[in-house]
Amino acid sequence: VCGDITHEAGSDELIETCREAAGFPEVLINNYGVAEAGDWTSTDSGDWIDLYQKNVLSGVRLVHAFAPAMRERKWGRIIFVGTIGSLRPAARMPHYYASKAVLPNICVSLAKELSGSGVTVNLVSPGIIATQEVRTSLEKRAEKKGWGNTWEAIQGAASRELFPNPTGRIAEIDEVASLVAFVAGEPASYINGTNLRVDGGAADSAL
């Protein structure tokens, strides 16, 4: 099913359609989020509120809808997908980083709320990921910068100049997805209220 979870009406419609199609889910992965251009001088309060709606409340609404059934069932997984930007914000896009910085906090709070219920709540925070959009953008930049024409050369240069991390490359999609899948399963039942970084060591903090 699909729907617009950036506002109340769209979320309600999506939730009802989910219930009719499949009942109450055992696993909720809140991976919707957007990064939008902005800065401290030109981004107005409406833009800040808009990103809070998209990056925070979109997931909170689904938690409100589906967490009670997980608690009653005595098993469930709630996973938010964030960013290492919650730990190392840039000067640009302050409204984006501020909205993402909320996620570690609410995951700890929700884990405490669901304490002893069999429901775990965690945050997976990736660094840069080699999506098709990212690859296309970096390939275009590589042509201008003379980084080479192989993905190995391009991602190595990008890791040095744009996204420095000790691993020296960019994450593949499966590397992030595999962690999300593990956290969603039974073997991860003692991982709760955590912020799990998949960033090649890019974050400035070990926390």
Coordinates of C-alpha atoms in Angstrom, one line a residue, residues 19 23-30 59 61-80 110 113-122 183-184 192:
R19 CA -4.9 -2.8 8.7
G23 CA -3.7 -6.5 10.1
F24 CA -1.1 -5.1 12.4
P25 CA 2.5 -5.4 11.5
E26 CA 5.1 -7.0 13.7
V27 CA 7.9 -4.9 12.3
L28 CA 7.8 -1.2 11.6
I29 CA 10.8 0.3 9.8
N30 CA 10.5 4.1 9.6
G59 CA 7.4 8.0 11.9
R61 CA 2.3 8.7 13.6
L62 CA 3.0 5.1 12.5
V63 CA 4.3 4.3 16.0
H64 CA 1.1 5.6 17.5
A65 CA -0.9 3.4 15.1
F66 CA 1.1 0.1 15.4
A67 CA 3.0 0.0 18.7
P68 CA -0.1 -0.8 20.9
A69 CA -0.7 -4.1 19.0
M70 CA 3.0 -5.0 19.2
R71 CA 2.8 -4.5 23.0
E72 CA -0.3 -6.6 23.2
R73 CA 1.3 -9.3 21.1
K74 CA 4.4 -9.1 23.4
W75 CA 6.7 -9.0 20.4
G76 CA 7.6 -6.3 17.9
R77 CA 10.4 -4.3 16.3
I78 CA 10.4 -0.6 15.7
I79 CA 13.4 0.7 13.7
F80 CA 14.1 4.3 12.6
L110 CA 10.1 4.9 23.2
E113 CA 7.9 3.4 27.2
L114 CA 7.7 -0.2 25.8
S115 CA 10.0 -1.6 28.5
G116 CA 9.4 -5.3 29.3
S117 CA 6.9 -5.7 26.4
G118 CA 9.0 -7.7 24.0
V119 CA 9.1 -4.8 21.6
T120 CA 12.5 -3.2 20.8
V121 CA 13.2 0.2 19.4
N122 CA 16.4 1.1 17.6
V183 CA 17.8 -5.8 14.2
A184 CA 14.3 -6.7 13.0
N192 CA 17.3 -2.0 22.4

